[in-house]
Short mmCIF file of C-alpha atoms and ligand atoms in Angstrom, two decimals:
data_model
loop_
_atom_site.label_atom_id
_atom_site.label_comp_id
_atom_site.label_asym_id
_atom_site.label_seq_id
_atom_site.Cartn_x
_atom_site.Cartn_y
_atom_site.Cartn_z
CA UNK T 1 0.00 0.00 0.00
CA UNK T 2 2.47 2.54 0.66
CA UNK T 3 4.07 1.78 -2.59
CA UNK T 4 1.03 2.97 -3.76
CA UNK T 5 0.85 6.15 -2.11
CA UNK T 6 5.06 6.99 -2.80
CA UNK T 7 5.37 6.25 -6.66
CA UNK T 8 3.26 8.75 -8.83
CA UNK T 9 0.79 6.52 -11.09
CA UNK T 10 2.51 7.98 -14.73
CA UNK T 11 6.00 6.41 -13.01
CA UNK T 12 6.57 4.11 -15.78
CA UNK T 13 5.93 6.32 -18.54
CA UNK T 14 7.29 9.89 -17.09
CA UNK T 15 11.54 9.72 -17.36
CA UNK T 16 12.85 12.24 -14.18
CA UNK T 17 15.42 14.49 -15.95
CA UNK T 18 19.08 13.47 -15.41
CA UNK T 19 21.78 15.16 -14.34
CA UNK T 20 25.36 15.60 -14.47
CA UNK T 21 27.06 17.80 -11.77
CA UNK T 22 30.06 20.38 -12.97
CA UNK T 23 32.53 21.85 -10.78
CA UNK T 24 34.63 24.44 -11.82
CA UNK T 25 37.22 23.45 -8.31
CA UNK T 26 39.49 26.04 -8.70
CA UNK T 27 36.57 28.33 -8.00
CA UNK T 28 35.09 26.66 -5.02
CA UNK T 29 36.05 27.93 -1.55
CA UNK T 30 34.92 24.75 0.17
CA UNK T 31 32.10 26.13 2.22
CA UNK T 32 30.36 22.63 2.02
CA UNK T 33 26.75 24.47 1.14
CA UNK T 34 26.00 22.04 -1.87
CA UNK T 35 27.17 19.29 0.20
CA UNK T 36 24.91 20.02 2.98
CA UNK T 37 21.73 20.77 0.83
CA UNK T 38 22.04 18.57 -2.21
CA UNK T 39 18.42 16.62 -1.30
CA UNK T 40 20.13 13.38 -3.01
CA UNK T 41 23.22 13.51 -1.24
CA UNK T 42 25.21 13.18 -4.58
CA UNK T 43 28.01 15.26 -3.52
CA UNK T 44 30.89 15.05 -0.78
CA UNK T 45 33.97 17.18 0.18
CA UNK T 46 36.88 15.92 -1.44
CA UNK T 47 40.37 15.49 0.02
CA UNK T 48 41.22 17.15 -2.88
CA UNK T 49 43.05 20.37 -2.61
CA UNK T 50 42.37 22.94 -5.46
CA UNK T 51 44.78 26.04 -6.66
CA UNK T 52 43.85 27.81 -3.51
CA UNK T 53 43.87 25.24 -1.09
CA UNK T 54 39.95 24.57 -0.31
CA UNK T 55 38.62 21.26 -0.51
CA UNK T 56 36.24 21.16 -3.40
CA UNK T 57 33.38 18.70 -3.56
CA UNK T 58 32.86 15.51 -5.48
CA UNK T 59 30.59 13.62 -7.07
CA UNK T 60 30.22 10.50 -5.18
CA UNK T 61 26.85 9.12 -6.06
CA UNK T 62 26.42 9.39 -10.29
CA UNK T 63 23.26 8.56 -12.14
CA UNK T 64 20.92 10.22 -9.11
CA UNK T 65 21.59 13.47 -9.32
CA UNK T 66 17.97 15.46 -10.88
CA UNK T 67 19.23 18.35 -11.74
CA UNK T 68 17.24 20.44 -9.67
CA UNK T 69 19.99 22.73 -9.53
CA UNK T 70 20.24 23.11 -5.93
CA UNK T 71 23.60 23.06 -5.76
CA UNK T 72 24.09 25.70 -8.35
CA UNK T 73 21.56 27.93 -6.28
CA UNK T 74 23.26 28.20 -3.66
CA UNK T 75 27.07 27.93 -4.29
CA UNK T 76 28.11 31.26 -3.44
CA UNK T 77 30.68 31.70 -5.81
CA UNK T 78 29.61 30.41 -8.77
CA UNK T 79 31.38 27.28 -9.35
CA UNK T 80 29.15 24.08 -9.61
CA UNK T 81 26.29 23.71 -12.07
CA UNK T 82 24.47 20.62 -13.67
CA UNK T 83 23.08 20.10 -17.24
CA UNK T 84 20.19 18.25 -17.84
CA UNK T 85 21.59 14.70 -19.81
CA UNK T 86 18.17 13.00 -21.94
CA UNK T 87 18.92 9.35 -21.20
CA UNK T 88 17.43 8.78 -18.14
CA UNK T 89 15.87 5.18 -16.84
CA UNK T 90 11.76 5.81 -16.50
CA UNK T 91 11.26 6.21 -12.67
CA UNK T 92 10.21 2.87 -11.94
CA UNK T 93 13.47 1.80 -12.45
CA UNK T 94 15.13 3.88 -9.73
CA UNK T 95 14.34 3.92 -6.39
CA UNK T 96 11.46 6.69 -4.85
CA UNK T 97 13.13 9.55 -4.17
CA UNK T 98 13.49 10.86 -0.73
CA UNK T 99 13.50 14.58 -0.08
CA UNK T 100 14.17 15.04 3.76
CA UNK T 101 13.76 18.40 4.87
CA UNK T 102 13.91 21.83 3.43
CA UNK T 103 12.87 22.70 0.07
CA UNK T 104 14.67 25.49 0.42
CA UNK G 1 33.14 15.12 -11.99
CA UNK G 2 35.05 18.48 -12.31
CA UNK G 3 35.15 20.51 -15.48
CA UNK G 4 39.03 20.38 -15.33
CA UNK G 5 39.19 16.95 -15.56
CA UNK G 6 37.20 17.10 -18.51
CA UNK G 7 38.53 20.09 -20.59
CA UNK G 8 36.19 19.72 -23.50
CA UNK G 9 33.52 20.81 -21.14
CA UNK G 10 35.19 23.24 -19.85
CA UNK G 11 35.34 25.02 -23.10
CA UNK G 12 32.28 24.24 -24.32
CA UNK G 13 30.05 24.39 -21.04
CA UNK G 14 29.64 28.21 -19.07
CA UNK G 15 28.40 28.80 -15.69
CA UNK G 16 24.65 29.25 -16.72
CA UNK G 17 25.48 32.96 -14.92
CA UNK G 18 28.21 33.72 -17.42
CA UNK G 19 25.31 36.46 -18.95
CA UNK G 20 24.74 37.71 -15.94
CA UNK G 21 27.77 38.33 -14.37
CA UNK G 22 31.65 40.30 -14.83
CA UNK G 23 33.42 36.52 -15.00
CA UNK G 24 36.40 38.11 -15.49
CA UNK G 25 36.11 39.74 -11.88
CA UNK G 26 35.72 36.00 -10.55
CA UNK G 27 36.48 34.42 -7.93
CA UNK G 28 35.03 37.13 -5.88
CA UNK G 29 36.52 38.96 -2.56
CA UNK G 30 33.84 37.61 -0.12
CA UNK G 31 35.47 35.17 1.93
CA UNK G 32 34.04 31.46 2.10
CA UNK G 33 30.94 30.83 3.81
CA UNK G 34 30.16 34.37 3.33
CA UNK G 35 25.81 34.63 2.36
CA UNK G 36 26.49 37.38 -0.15
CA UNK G 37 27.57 35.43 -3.53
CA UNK G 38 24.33 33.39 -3.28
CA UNK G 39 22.85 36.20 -2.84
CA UNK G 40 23.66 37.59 -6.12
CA UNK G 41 23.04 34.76 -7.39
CA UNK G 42 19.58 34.92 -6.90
CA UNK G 43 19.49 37.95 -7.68
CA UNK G 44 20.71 37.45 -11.25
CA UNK G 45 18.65 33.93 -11.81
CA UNK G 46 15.55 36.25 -10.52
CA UNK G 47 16.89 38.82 -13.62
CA UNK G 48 16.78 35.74 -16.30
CA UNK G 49 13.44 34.26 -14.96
CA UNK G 50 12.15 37.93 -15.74
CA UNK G 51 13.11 38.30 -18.77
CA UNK G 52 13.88 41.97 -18.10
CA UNK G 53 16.11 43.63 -20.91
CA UNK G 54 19.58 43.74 -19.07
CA UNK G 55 20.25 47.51 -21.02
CA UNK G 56 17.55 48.73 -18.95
CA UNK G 57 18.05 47.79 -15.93
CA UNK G 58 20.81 49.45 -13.55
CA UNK G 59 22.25 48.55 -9.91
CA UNK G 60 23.31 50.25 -7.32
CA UNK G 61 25.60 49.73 -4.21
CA UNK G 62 27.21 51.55 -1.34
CA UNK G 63 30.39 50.88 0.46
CA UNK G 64 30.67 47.44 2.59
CA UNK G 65 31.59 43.89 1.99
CA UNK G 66 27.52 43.65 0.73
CA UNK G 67 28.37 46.71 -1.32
CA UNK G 68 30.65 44.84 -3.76
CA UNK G 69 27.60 43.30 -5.14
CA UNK G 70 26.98 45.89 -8.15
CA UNK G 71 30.90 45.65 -9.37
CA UNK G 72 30.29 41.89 -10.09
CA UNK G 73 27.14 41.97 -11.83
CA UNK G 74 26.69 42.78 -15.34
CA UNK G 75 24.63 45.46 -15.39
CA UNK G 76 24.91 49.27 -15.61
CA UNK G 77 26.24 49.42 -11.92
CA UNK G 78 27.08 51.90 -10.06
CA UNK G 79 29.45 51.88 -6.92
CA UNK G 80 28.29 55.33 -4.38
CA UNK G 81 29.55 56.71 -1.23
CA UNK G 82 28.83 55.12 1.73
CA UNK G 83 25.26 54.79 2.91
CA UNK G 84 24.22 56.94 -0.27
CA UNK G 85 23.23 54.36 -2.82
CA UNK G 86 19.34 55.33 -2.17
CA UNK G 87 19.67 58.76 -3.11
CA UNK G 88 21.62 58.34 -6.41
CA UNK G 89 19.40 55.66 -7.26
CA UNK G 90 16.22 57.88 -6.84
CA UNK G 91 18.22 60.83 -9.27
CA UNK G 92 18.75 57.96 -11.53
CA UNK G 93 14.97 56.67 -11.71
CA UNK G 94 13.26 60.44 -11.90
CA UNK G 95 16.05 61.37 -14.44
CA UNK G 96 15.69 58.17 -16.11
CA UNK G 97 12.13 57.18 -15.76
CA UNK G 98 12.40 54.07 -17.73
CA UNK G 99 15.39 52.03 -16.06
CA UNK G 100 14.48 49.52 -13.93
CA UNK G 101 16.76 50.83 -10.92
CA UNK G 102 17.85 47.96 -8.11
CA UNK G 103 19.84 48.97 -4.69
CA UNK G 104 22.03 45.93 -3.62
CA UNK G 105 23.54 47.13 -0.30
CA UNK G 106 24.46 46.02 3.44
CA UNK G 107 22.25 46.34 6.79
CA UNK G 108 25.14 48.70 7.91
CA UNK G 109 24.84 50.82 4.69
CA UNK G 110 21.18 51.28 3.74
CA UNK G 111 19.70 51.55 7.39
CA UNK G 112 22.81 52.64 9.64
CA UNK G 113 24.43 55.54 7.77
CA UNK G 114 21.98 55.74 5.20
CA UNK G 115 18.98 55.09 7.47
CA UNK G 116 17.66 58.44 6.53
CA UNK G 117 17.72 57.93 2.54
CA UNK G 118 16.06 54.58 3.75
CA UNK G 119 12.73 55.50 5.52
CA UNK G 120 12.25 58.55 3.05
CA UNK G 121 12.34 56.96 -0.10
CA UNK G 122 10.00 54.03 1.58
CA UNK G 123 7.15 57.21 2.58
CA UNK G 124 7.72 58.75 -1.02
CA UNK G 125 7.02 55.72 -2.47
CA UNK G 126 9.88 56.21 -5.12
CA UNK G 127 10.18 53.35 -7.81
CA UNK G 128 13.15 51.56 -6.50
CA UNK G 129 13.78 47.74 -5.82
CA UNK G 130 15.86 47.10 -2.56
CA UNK G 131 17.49 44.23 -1.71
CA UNK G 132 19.15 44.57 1.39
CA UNK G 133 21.90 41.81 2.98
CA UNK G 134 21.73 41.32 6.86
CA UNK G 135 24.51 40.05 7.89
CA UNK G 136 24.50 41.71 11.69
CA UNK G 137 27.15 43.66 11.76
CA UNK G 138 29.34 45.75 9.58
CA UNK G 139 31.67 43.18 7.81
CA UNK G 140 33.98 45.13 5.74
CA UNK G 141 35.52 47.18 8.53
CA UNK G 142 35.92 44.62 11.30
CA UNK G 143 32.58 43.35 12.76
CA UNK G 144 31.32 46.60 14.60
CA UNK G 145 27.95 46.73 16.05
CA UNK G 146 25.52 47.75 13.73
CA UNK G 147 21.99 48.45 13.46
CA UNK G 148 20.54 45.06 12.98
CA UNK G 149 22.98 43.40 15.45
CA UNK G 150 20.85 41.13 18.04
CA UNK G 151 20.68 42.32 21.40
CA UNK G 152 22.96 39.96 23.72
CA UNK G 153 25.36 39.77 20.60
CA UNK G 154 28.91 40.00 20.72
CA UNK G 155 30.78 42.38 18.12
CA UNK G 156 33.92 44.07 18.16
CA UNK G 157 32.78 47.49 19.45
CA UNK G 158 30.60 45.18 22.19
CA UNK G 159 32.70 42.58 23.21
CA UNK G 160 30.08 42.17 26.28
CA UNK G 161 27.37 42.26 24.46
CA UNK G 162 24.95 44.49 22.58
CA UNK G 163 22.73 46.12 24.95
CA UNK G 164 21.06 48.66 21.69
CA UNK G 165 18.14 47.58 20.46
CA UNK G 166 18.51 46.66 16.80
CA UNK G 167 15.55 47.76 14.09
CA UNK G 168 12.96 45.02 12.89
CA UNK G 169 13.64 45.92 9.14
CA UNK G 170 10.30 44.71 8.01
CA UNK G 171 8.82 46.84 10.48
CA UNK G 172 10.36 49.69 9.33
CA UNK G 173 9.99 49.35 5.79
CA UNK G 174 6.10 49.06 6.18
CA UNK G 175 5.72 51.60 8.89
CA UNK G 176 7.89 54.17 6.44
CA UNK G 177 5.03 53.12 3.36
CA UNK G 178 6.72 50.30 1.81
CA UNK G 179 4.27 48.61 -0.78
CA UNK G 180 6.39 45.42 -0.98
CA UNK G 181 7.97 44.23 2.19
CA UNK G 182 10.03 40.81 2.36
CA UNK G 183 12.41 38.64 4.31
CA UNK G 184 13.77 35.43 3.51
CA UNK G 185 17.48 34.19 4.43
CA UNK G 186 20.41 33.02 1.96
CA UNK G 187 19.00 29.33 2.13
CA UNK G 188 15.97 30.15 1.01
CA UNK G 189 17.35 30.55 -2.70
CA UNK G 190 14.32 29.36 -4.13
CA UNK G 191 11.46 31.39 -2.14
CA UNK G 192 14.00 34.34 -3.07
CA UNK G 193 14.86 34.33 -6.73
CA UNK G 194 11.26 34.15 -6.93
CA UNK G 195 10.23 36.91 -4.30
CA UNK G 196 12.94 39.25 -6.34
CA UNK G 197 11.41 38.15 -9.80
CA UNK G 198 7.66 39.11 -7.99
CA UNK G 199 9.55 42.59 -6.88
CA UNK G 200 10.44 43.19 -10.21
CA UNK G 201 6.77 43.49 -11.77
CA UNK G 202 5.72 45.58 -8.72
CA UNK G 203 6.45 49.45 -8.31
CA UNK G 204 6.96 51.79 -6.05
CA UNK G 205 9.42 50.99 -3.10
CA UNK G 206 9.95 47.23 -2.76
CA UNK G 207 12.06 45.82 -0.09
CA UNK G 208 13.30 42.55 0.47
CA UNK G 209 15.65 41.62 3.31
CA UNK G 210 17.64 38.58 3.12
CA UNK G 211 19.49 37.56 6.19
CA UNK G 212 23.11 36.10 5.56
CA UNK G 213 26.38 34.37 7.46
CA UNK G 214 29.19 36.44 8.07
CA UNK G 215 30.92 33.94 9.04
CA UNK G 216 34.67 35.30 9.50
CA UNK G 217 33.19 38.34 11.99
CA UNK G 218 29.82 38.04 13.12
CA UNK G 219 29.46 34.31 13.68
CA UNK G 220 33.28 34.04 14.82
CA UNK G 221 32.84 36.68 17.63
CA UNK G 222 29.96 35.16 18.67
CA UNK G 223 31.29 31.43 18.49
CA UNK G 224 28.81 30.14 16.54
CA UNK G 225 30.63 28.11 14.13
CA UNK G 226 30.99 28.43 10.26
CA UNK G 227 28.70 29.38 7.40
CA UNK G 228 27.28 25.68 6.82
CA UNK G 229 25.96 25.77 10.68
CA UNK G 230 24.43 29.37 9.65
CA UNK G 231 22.52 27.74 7.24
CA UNK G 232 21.22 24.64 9.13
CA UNK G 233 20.10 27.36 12.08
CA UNK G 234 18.32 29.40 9.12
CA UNK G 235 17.09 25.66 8.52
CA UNK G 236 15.63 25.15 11.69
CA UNK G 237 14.97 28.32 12.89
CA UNK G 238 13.50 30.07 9.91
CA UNK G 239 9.70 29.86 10.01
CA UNK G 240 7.95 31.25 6.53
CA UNK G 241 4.87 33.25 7.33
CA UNK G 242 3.53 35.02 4.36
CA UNK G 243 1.17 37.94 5.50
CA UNK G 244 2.29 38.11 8.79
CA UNK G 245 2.65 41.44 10.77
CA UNK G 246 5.84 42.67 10.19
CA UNK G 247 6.13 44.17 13.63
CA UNK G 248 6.24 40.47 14.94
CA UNK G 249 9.16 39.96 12.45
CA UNK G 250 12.02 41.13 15.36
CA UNK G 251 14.66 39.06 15.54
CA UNK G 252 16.12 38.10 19.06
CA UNK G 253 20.47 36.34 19.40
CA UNK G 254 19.66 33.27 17.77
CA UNK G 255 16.25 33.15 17.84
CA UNK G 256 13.29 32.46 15.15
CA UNK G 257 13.51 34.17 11.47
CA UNK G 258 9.92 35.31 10.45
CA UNK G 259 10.23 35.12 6.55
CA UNK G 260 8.08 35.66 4.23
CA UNK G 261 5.96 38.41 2.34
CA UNK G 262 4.70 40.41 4.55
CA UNK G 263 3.46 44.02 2.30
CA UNK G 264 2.10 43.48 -1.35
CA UNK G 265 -0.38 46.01 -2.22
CA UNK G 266 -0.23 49.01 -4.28
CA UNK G 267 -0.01 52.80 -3.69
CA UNK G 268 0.55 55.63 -6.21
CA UNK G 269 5.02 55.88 -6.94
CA UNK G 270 6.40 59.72 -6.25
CA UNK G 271 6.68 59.98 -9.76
CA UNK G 272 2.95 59.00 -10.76
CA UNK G 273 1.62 61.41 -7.47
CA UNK G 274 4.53 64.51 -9.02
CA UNK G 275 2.80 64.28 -12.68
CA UNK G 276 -0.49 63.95 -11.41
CA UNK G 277 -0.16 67.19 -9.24
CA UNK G 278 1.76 69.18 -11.35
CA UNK G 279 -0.21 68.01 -14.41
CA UNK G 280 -3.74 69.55 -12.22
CA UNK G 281 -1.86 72.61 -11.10
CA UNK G 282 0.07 73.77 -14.19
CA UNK G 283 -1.87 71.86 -16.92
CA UNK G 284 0.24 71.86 -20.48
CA UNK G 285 3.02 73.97 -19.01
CA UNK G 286 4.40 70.98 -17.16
CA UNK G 287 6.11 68.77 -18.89
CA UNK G 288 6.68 65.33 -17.52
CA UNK G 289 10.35 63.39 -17.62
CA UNK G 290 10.56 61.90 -20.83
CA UNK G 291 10.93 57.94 -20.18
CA UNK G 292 14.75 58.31 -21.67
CA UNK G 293 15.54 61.22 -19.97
CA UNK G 294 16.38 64.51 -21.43
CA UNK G 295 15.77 67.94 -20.42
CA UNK G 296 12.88 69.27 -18.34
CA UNK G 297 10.44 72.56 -19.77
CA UNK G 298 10.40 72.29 -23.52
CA UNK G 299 13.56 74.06 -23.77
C1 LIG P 1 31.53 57.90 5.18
C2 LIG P 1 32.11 56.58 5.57
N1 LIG P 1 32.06 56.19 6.85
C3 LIG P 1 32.55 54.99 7.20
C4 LIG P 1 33.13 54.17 6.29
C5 LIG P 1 33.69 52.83 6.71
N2 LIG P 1 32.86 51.71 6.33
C6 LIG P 1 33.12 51.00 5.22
S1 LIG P 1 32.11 49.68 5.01
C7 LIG P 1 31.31 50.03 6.46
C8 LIG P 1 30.20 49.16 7.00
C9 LIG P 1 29.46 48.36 6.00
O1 LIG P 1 28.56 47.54 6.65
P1 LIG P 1 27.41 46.77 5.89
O2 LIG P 1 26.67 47.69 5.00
O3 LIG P 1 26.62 46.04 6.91
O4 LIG P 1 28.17 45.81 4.91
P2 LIG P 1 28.97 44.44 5.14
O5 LIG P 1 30.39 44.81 5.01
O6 LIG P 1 28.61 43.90 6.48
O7 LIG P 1 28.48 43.58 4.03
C10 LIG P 1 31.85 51.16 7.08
C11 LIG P 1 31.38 51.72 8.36
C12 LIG P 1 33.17 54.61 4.95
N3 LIG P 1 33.69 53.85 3.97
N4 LIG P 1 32.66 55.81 4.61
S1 LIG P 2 28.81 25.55 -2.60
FE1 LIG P 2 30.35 26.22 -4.13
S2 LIG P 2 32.03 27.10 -2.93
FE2 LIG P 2 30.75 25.93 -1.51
S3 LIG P 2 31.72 23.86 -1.45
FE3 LIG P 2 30.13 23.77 -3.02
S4 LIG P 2 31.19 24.30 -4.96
FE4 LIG P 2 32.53 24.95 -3.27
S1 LIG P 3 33.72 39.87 6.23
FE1 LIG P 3 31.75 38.85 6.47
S2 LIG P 3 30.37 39.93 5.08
FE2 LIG P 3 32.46 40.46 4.48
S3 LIG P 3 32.98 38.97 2.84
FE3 LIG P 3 33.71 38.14 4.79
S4 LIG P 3 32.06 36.83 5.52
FE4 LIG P 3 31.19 38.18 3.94
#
C-alpha cells in the first residue's frame, strides 16, 4: 500500500530528468553548502586540494543526481552547475526519491 | 566530476550565470561561507526568470563587503559613497524614468548611515527595488555593532554584548510606506529568486531583506561556528509566514527568522503622485520626464 501512495501513477511512462554535476574546483572555496543541501546527497567534500587550497566537492553518487539545480543555487561563488543529460531510466526503475527536509 | 578533468567541457560548457555576471572579476573577494555570492546569485537567476532587458536595468551599491555586489554583476552598476546608494538611485529613476533601478547594499549601509535615505524613499514611495543583505554587523571594517545586530550579541565594538536595540527591518519598511515588504534568508534561494522576480513586476518601493552568514566576523565573535551551521540554524529556525505582521518579524540572538511576504499592495510611486499634481496645477506647461531622460520645460 504505501508503494502505492510513494510512486506517482505515470512512473513508468514519465523519465525524471538526469543530471550531471560540474565543478569548476578552482573556483570553489569549500564552504560545504552544496554538500549540505544537495536533497540526493550526490556530492561530498573531497580530500582534494584545489589552486587555492579549499577542498572542493565531489561527485560521489552518479546517475541520481535530478538536476534540480540546488547546488548551483546556492554555491556562493559560482562554481558548480548541472546540465540536464536525456537518457534517463523511466522512474520505476530507480528507487522513490526521498526529499528530507527543506525545500529550500 | 570536475570541469578540469574534462577540458572539453570546460570550453564548451559556461556557468549558466556567465550572462549575468563580470566573470572576469571572478572568484570574488567575499570570503568562504560568506551569504552574499548566493545572494547575487539569486538575484541574477531572478533577472533571467524575468526576462527583463539587461540595457535597462541598472544597480546600485554603497560601500561594505555587501556593497561589492553591483561591481560583479553585469549590469549598468554603479558603486556610491557610503550609505548613499538610495539617493543616487532615486536621481537615476526620476532622471531616467524608464530604467528599472535595483539597490544591492548592506544592513550597515542602507539603514545605519543611510537610514535616513532609507525611511524617506520608503514614505515617497519612489520606484526603487531594494534588496538589502543582513549580515549583523558591519563586515567590511571589522565586525562593529551595527543596526541590525541582536541584542545579547557579541561584536567588536561590544565585546560584552549588545545592549542597543537593533531595528525590525520589516517593520520599518512598512511603517515608512513600503508597498512590498520581504524577508527570507540566503537558504531560502528558491522562495527568493522568486520573491525578487515578484519585486520586479511591482512598483513603487519594494524591499526585500535577506538575512546572511558572516561567518569570518559576526558568527566568529559570537562562536557560533561556520557558514554551513548558519545555514542549518536558518534551517531550523526560519519559520515562513507570508502575510504576517511585520512588527512580529524582530529578531532576538539566535532566535526564530519570520520570513516571508509580509506588504504586497499598491499605492501611487512619487513619480505617478509629481505628474499627477503638477499636471492639475500647471496643466500643459508641465512637462513630464521623458521615459529616456532629457531635459525638463520644452527648452
Ligand atoms: C563615510 C564613511 N564612513 C565609514 C566608512 C567605513 N565603512 C566601510 S564599510 C562600512 C560598513 C558596511 O557595513 P554593511 O553595510 O553592513 O556591509 P557588510 O560589510 O557587512 O556587508 C563602514 C562603516 C566609509 N567607507 N565611509
Ligand atoms: S557551494 Fe560552491 S564554494 Fe561551496 S563547497 Fe560547493 S562548490 Fe565549493
Ligand atoms: S567579512 Fe563577512 S560579510 Fe564580508 S565577505 Fe567576509 S564573511 Fe562576507
Amino acid at each position: 500500500m504505501s508503494t502505492f501512495w510513494r510512486r506517482p501513477l505515470d512512473a513508468d511512462r514519465v523519465r525524471p530528468p538526469h543530471g550531471e554535476v560540474l565543478i569548476l574546483a578552482d573556483r570553489c572555496k569549500g564552504c560545504e553548502f552544496c554538500v549540505e543541501f544537495c536533497p540526493k546527497d550526490v556530492l561530498a567534500m573531497s580530500k582534494d586540494f584545489n589552486r587555492k587550497g579549499y577542498h572542493p566537492p565531489e561527485v560521489v553518487k552518479s546517475g541520481v543526481c535530478m538536476a534540480c539545480n540546488l547546488c548551483e543555487t546556492i554555491c556562493p561563488e559560482f562554481a558548480i552547475f548541472t546540465t540536464t543529460t536525456p537518457e534517463s531510466p523511466p522512474a520505476a526503475a530507480l528507487p522513490a526519491p526521498v526529499l528530507e527536509g527543506v525545500a529550500p | 566530476m570536475t570541469v578540469e578533468a574534462r577540458p572539453d567541457y570546460a570550453e564548451t560548457v559556461e556557468h549558466p550565470m556567465t550572462p549575468f555576471l563580470r566573470m572576469d572579476r571572478i572568484p570574488h573577494v567575499w570570503c568562504p561561507g560568506c551569504g552574499i555570492g548566493t545572494v547575487v546569485r539569486c538575484f541574477a537567476s531572478a533577472l533571467e526568470k524575468s526576462g527583463i532587458d539587461l540595457d535597462k536595468v541598472s544597480v546600485v551599491s554603497g560601500i561594505g563587503c555587501a556593497g561589492r555586489t553591483a561591481g560583479y554583476l553585469k549590469l549598468d552598476g554603479f558603486h556610491t559613497a557610503h550609505g548613499r546608494a538610495i539617493p543616487f538611485a532615486t536621481g537615476l529613476k526620476l532622471g531616467r524614468p524608464e530604467l528599472t533601478v535595483t539597490v544591492l547594499s548592506g544592513d550597515g549601509d542602507l539603514v545605519g548611515i543611510g537610514g535616513n535615505h532609507f525611511i524617506h524613499a520608503a514614505r515617497r514611495n519612489l520606484d526603487l527595488l531594494v534588496v538589502l543583505i543582513n549580515n549583523f554587523t558591519y563586515g567590511m571594517t571589522g565586525g562593529q555593532n551595527g543596526p541590525t545586530t541582536p541584542l545579547s550579541a557579541r561584536s567588536s565594538t561590544m565585546p560584552f554584548g549588545n545592549f542597543e536595540t537593533p531595528f525590525n527591518l520589516p517593520h520599518l519598511a512598512a511603517s515608512s510606506g513600503a508597498p512590498y515588504v520581504a524577508r527570507w534568508t540566503s537558504l531560502h534561494v528558491r522562495r527568493l529568486t522568486w520573491s525578487i522576480e515578484e519585486a520586479l513586476e511591482r512598483k513603487g518601493f519594494r524591499f526585500i531583506e535577506v538575512v546572511a552568514p558572516c561567518p569570518v566576523l559576526y558568527l566568529r565573535l559570537n562562536k557560533l561556528g561556520d557558514g554551513v551551521q548558519r545555514m542549518r540554524y536558518y534551517h531550523d529556525e526560519a519559520e515562513i509566514r507570508n502575510g504576517a505582521d511585520p512588527g512580529d518579524a524582530a529578531i532576538d540572538f539566535q532566535g526564530k527568522i519570520l520570513c516571508g511576504v509580509f506588504v504586497d499592495e499598491e499605492r501611487p510611486t512619487y513619480q505617478e503622485l509629481m505628474d499627477e499634481h503638477y499636471g492639475n496645477v500647471l496643466g500643459d506647461d508641465y512637462v513630464p520626464m521623458p521615459l529616456e531622460g532629457g531635459m525638463l520645460g520644452g527648452g
